[in-house]
Coordinates of C-alpha atoms in Angstrom, one line a residue:
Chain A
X68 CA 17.6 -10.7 13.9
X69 CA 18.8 -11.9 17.1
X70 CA 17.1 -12.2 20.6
X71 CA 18.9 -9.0 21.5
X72 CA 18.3 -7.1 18.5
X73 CA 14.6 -7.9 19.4
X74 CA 15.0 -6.7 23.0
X75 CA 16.8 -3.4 22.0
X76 CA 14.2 -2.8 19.9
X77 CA 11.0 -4.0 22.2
X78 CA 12.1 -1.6 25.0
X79 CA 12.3 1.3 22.6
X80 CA 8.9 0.8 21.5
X81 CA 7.9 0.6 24.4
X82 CA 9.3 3.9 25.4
X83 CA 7.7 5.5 22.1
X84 CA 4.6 3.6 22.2
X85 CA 3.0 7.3 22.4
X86 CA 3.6 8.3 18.5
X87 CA 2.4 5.2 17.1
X88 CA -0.9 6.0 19.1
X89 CA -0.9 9.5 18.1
X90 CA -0.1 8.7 14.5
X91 CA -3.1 5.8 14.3
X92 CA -5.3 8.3 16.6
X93 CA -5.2 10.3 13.5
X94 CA -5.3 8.5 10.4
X95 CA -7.4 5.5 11.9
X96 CA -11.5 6.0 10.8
X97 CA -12.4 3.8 13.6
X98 CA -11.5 1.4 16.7
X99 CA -10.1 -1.7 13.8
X100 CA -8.9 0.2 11.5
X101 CA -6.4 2.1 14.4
X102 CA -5.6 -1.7 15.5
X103 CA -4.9 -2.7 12.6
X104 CA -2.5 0.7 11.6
X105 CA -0.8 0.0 14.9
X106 CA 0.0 -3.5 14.4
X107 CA 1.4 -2.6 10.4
X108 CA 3.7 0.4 12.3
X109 CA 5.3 -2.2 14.6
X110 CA 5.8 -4.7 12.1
X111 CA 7.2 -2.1 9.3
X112 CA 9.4 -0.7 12.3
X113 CA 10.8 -4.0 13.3
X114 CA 11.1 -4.8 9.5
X115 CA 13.5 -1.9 9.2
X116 CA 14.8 -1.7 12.7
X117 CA 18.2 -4.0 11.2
X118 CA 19.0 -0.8 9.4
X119 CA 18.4 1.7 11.6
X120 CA 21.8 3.2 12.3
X121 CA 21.2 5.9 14.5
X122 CA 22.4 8.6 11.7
X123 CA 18.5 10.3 13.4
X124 CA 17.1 10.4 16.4
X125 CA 14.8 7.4 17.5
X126 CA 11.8 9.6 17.6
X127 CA 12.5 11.0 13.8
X128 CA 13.1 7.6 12.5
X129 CA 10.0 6.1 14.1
X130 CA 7.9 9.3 12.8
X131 CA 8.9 9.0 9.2
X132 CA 8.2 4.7 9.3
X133 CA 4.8 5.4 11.2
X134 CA 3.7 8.2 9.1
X135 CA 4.5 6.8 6.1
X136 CA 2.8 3.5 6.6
X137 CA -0.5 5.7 7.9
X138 CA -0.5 7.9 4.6
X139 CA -0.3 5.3 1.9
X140 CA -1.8 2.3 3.4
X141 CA -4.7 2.0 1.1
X142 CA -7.6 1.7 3.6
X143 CA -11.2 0.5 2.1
X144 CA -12.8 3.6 2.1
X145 CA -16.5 2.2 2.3
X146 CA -15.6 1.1 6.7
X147 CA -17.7 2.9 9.2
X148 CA -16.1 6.1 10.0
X149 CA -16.6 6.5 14.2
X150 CA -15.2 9.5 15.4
X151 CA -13.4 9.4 19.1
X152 CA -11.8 11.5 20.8
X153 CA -8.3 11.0 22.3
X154 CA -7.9 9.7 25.7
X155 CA -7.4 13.3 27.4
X156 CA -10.8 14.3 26.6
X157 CA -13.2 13.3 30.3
X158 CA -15.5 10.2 28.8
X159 CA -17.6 11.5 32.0
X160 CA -19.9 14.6 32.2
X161 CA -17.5 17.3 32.9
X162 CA -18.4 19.0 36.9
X163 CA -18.5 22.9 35.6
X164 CA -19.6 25.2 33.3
X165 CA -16.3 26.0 32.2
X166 CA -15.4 22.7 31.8
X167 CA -18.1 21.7 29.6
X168 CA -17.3 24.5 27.5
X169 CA -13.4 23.6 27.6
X170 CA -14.6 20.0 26.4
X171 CA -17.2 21.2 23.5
X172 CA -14.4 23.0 21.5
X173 CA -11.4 20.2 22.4
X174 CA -14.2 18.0 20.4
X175 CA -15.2 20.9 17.8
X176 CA -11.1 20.8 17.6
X177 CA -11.0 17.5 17.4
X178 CA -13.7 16.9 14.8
X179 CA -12.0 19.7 12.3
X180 CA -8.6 18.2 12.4
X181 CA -10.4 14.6 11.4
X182 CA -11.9 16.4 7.9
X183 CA -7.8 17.8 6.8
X184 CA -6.5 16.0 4.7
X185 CA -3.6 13.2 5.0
X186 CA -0.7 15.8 4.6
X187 CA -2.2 18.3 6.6
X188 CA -2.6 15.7 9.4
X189 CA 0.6 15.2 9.3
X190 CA 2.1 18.3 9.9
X191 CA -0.6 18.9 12.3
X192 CA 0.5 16.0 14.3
X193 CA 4.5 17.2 14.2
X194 CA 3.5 20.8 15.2
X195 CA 1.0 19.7 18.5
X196 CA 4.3 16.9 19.1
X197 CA 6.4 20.1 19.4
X198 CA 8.5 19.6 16.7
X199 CA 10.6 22.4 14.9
X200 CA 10.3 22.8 11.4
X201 CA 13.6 21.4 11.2
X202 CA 12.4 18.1 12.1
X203 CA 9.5 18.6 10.7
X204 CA 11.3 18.8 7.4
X205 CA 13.7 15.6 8.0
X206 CA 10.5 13.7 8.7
X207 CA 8.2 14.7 5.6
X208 CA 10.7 16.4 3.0
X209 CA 8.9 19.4 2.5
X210 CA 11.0 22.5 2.9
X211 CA 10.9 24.5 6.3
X212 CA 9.5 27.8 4.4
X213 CA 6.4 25.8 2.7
X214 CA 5.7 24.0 6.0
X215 CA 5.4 27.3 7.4
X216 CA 2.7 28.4 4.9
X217 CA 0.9 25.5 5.1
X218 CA 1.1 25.6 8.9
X219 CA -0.4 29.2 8.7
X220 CA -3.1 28.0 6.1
X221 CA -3.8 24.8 8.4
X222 CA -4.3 27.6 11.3
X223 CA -6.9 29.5 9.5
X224 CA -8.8 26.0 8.0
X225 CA -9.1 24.4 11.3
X226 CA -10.5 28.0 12.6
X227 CA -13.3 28.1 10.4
X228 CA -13.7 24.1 10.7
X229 CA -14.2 24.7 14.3
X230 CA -16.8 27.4 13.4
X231 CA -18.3 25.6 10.8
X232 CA -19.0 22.7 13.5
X233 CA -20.0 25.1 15.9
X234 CA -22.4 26.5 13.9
X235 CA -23.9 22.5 12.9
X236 CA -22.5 22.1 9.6
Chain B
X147 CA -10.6 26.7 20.7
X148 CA -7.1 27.4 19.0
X149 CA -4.5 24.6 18.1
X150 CA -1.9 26.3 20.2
X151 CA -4.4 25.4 23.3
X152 CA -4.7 21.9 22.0
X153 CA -0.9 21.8 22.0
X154 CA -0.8 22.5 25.1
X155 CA -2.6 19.3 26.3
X156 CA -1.7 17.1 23.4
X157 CA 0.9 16.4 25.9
X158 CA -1.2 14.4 28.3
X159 CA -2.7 12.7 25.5
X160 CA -3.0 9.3 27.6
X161 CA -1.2 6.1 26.0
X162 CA -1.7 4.1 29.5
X163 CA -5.0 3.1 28.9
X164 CA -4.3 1.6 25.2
X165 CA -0.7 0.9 25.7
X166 CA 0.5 -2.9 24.4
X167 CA 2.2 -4.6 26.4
X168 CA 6.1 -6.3 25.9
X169 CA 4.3 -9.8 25.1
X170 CA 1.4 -8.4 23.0
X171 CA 4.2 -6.3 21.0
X172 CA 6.2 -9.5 20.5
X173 CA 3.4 -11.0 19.3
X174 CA 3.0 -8.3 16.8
X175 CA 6.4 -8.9 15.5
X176 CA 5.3 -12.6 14.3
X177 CA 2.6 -11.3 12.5
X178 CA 2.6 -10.7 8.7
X179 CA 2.3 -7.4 7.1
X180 CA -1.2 -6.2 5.9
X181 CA 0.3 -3.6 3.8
X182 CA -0.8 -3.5 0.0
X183 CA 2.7 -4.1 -1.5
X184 CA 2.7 -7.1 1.0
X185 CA -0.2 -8.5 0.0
X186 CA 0.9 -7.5 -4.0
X187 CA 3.9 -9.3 -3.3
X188 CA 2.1 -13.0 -1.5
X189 CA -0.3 -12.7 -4.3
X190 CA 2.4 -12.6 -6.8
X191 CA 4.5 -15.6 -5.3
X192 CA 1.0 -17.4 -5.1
X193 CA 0.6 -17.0 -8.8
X194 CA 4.0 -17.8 -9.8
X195 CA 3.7 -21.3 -7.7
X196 CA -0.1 -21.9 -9.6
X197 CA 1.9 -21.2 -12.8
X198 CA 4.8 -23.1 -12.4
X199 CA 3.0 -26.0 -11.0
X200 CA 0.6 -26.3 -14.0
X201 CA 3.0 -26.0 -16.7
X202 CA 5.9 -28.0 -15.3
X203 CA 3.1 -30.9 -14.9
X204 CA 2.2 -29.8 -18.3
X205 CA 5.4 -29.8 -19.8
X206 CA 6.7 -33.3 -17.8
X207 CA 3.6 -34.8 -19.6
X208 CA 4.1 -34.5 -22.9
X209 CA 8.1 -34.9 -23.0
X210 CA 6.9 -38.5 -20.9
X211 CA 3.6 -39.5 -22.4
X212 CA 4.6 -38.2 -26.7
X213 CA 7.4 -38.5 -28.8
X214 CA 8.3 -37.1 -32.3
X215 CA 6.3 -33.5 -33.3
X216 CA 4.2 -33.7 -30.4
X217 CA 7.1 -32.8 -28.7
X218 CA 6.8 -29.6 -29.6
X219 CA 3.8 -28.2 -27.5
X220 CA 6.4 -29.2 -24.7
X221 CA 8.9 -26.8 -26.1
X222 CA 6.1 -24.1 -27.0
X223 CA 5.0 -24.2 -23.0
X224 CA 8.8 -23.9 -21.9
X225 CA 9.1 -21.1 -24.0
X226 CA 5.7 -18.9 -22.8
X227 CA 6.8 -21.0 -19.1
X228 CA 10.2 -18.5 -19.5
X229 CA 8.2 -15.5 -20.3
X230 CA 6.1 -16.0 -17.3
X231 CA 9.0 -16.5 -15.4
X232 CA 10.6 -13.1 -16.7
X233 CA 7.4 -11.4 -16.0
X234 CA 7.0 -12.1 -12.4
X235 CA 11.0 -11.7 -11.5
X236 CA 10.2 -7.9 -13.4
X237 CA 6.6 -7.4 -11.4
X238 CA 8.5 -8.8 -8.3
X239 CA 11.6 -6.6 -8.5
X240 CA 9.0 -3.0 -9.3
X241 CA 7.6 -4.2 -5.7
X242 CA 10.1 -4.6 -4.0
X243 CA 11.4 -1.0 -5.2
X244 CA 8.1 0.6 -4.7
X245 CA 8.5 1.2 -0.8
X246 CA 11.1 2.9 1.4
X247 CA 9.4 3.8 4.8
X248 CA 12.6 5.1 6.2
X249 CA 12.6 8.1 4.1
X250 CA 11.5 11.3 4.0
X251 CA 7.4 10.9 3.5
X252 CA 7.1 12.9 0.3
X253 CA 10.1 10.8 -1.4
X254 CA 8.6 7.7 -0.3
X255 CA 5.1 9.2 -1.8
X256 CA 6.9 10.2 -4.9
X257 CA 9.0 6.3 -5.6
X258 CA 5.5 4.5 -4.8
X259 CA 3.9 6.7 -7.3
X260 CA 6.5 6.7 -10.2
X261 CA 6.9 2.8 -9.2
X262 CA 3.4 1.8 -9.1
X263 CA 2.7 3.8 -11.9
X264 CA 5.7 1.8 -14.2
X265 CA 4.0 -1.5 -12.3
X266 CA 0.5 -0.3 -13.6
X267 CA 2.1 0.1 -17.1
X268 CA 3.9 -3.4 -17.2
X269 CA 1.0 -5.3 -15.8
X270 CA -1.4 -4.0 -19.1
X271 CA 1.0 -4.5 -21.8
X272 CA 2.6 -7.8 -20.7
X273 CA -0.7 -9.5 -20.1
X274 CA -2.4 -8.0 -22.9
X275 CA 1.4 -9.2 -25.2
X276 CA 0.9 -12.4 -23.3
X277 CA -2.7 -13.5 -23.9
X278 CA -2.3 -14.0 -28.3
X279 CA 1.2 -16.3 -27.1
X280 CA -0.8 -18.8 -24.7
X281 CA -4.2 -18.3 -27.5
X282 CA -1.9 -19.5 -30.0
X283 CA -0.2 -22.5 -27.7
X284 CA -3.6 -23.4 -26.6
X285 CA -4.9 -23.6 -30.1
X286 CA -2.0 -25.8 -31.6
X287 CA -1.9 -28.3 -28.7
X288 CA -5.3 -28.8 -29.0
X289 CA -5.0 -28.8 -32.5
X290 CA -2.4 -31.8 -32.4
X291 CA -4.0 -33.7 -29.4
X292 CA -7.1 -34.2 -31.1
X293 CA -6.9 -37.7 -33.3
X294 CA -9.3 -37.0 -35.9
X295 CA -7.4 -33.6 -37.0
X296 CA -4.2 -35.5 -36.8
X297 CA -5.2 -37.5 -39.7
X298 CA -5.5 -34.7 -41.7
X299 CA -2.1 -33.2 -40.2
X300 CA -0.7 -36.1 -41.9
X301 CA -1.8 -34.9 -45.5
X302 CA 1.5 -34.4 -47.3
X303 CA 1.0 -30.6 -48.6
X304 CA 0.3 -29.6 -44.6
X305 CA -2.2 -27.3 -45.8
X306 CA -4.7 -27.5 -43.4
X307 CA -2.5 -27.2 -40.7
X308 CA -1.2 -23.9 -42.3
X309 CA -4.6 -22.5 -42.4
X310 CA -5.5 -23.6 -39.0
X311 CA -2.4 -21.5 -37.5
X312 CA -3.9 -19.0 -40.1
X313 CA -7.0 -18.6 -38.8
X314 CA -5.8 -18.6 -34.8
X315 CA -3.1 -16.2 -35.2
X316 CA -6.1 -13.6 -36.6
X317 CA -8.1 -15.0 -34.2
X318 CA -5.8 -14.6 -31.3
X319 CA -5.2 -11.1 -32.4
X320 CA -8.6 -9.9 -32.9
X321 CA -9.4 -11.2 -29.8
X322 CA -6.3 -9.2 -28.0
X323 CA -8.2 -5.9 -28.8
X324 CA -10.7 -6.9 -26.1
X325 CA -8.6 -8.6 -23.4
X326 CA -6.4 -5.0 -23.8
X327 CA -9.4 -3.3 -22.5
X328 CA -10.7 -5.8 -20.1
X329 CA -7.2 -5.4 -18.9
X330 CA -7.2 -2.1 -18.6
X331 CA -10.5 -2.1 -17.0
X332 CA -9.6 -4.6 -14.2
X333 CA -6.1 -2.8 -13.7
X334 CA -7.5 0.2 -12.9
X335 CA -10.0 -1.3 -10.5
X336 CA -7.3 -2.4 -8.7
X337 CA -5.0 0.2 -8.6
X338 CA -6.4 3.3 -10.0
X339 CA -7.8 4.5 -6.6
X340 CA -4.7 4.3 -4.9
X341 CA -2.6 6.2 -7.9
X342 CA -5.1 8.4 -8.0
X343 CA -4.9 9.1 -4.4
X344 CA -0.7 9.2 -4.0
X345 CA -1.3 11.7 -6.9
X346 CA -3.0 14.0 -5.2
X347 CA -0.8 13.7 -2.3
X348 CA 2.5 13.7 -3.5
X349 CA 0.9 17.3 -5.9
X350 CA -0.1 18.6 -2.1
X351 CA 3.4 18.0 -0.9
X352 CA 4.9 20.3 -3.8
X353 CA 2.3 22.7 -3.7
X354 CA 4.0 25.8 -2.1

């Protein structure tokens, strides 16, 4: 591809840079394996930016190469799994009550979406990104009425996750 | 806490701290793929090269070195060296369909199961078909090298040599019962976990 082709597609990675973090946020089980999901996103992008022909928006295109690449990239399942929080949650001891409380269930939140499962991630993902079912269906290929069950189901897991971790288990 | 409240600040999920820079991403773009069908694919070229290295030596050798019948191992290794060569174009061709990471993600699911599954299927039978072939090769150029057998090669009824293919062909096929298994064994050592797992995914997607 030429030197342009490389710039074009550079800057709007650059501009995007936030999905691909998202996406390896959520699929990576620790700090190399999200590295190494990252750097296989950009090069798979790059790899099909030649045919990208703007028939979908940027952000759809780069959803559907990123999550696909995250979902069946056969990881070794035996590496450490670490789990961190994104980078909105305060590292630093949060100054009230109210705050520390905020912070426990962002993590209890947190920790539940970890234990879905790839698909569920996935839609997960799409719906806190804002995305309508529409989209949601042009990125994954499930139909817009079954994303809306699973959503509902997703809804009621990650509620009694969140309680499960709450109450230690 | 509900996921509508965690919507509401997945928003200011931070990217600054972690964000790659233009050079580091450029950087990226020199890099080779870690992806399985990648590394499928480099291991696949790599074999091909071992392959055709060792038998066009092979071959080269004993069109050079013999003449008259022991000619014919050369022929016999062109012949399996043509198999080989039909079996990697097919393996290389079922990787190269097994991806599409611009599509939708359960019809990319779906092609890399169906794909990997038909790959899965080629890899046992045409190794297992293969192995009696290069048995039998093996056994006749081994046969013919050796100069005390050749004496008897040169007994004018040719019986022994009959009952020496004789005994390797039932040989060779005896022994493919095993190497079927083995192969089947060491297939689905390396791919059964990740069928197994794009099975239960692509069934998730159509569950309703």
């Amino acid at each position: 591809m030429t030197g342009t082709a490389e710039q074009d597609f550079l800057q709007l990675v650059n501009q995007n840079q936030g999905i691909i973090r998202k996406v390896c946020h959520l699929y990576g089980r620790n700090d190399a394996d999200k590295e190494d999901l990252y750097q296989e996103v950009i090069i798979q992008l790059w790899r099909a930016f030649g045919s990208f022909r703007g028939e979908a928006k940027f952000s759809t295109w780069m959803y559907r190469i990123a999550l696909n690449t995250a979902i069946s990239n056969l990881r070794k399942q035996s590496r450490k799994v670490t789990l961190s929080f994104p980078e909105f949650i305060p590292k630093e001891e949060a100054d009230t009550e109210e705050e520390k409380l905020k912070e426990e269930k962002l993590k209890e939140m947190y920790a539940a979406i970890s234990r879905l499962t790839e698909v569920e991630k996935a839609i997960v993902m799409l719906y806190l990104e804002d995305k309508s079912y529409e989209e949601m269906e042009e990125i994954l290929g499930i139909s817009n009425g079954t994303l809306r069950v699973k959503m509902n189901r997703i809804k009621d897991k990650l509620r009694t996750l969140t309680k499960a971790e709450y109450h230690g288990a | 806490m509900e996921l509508d409240q965690l919507k509401e600040m997945w928003g200011d999920v931070a990217t600054q701290k972690n964000s790659t820079s233009g050079e580091e991403l450029q950087n990226l773009l020199r890099k080779k793929s870690k992806s399985p069908i990648a590394k499928m694919k480099r291991n696949l070229l790599l074999e091909l090269i071992v392959v055709l290295v060792l038998y066009v030596a092979t071959i080269a050798y004993y069109f050079i070195a013999y003449s008259g019948g022991m000619q014919w191992n050369a022929w016999l290794l062109l012949v399996i060296a043509v198999f080989f060569l039909f079996y990697y174009q097919r393996k290389y061709k079922l990787l190269n369909s097994m991806e599409c990471v611009t599509c939708e993600v359960k019809s990319n699911l779906k092609t890399q199961l169906v794909t990997l599954e038909k790959y899965v299927r080629f890899y046992l039978l045409a190794g297992t078909a293969l192995f009696p072939f290069a048995m039998i090769a093996t056994g006749l150029i081994v046969f013919f090298y050796s100069p005390d057998i050749t004496k008897d090669v040169a007994d004018p009824s040719g019986k022994f040599v009959w009952i020496f293919t004789g005994i390797l062909v039932l040989f060779s096929a005896v022994m493919t019962v095993p190497v079927y298994f083995i192969n089947k064994w060491y297939v689905r050592k390396l791919y059964g976990q990740h069928v197994e797992k794009l099975k239960t995914i692509v069934e998730e997607m159509n569950e309703d």
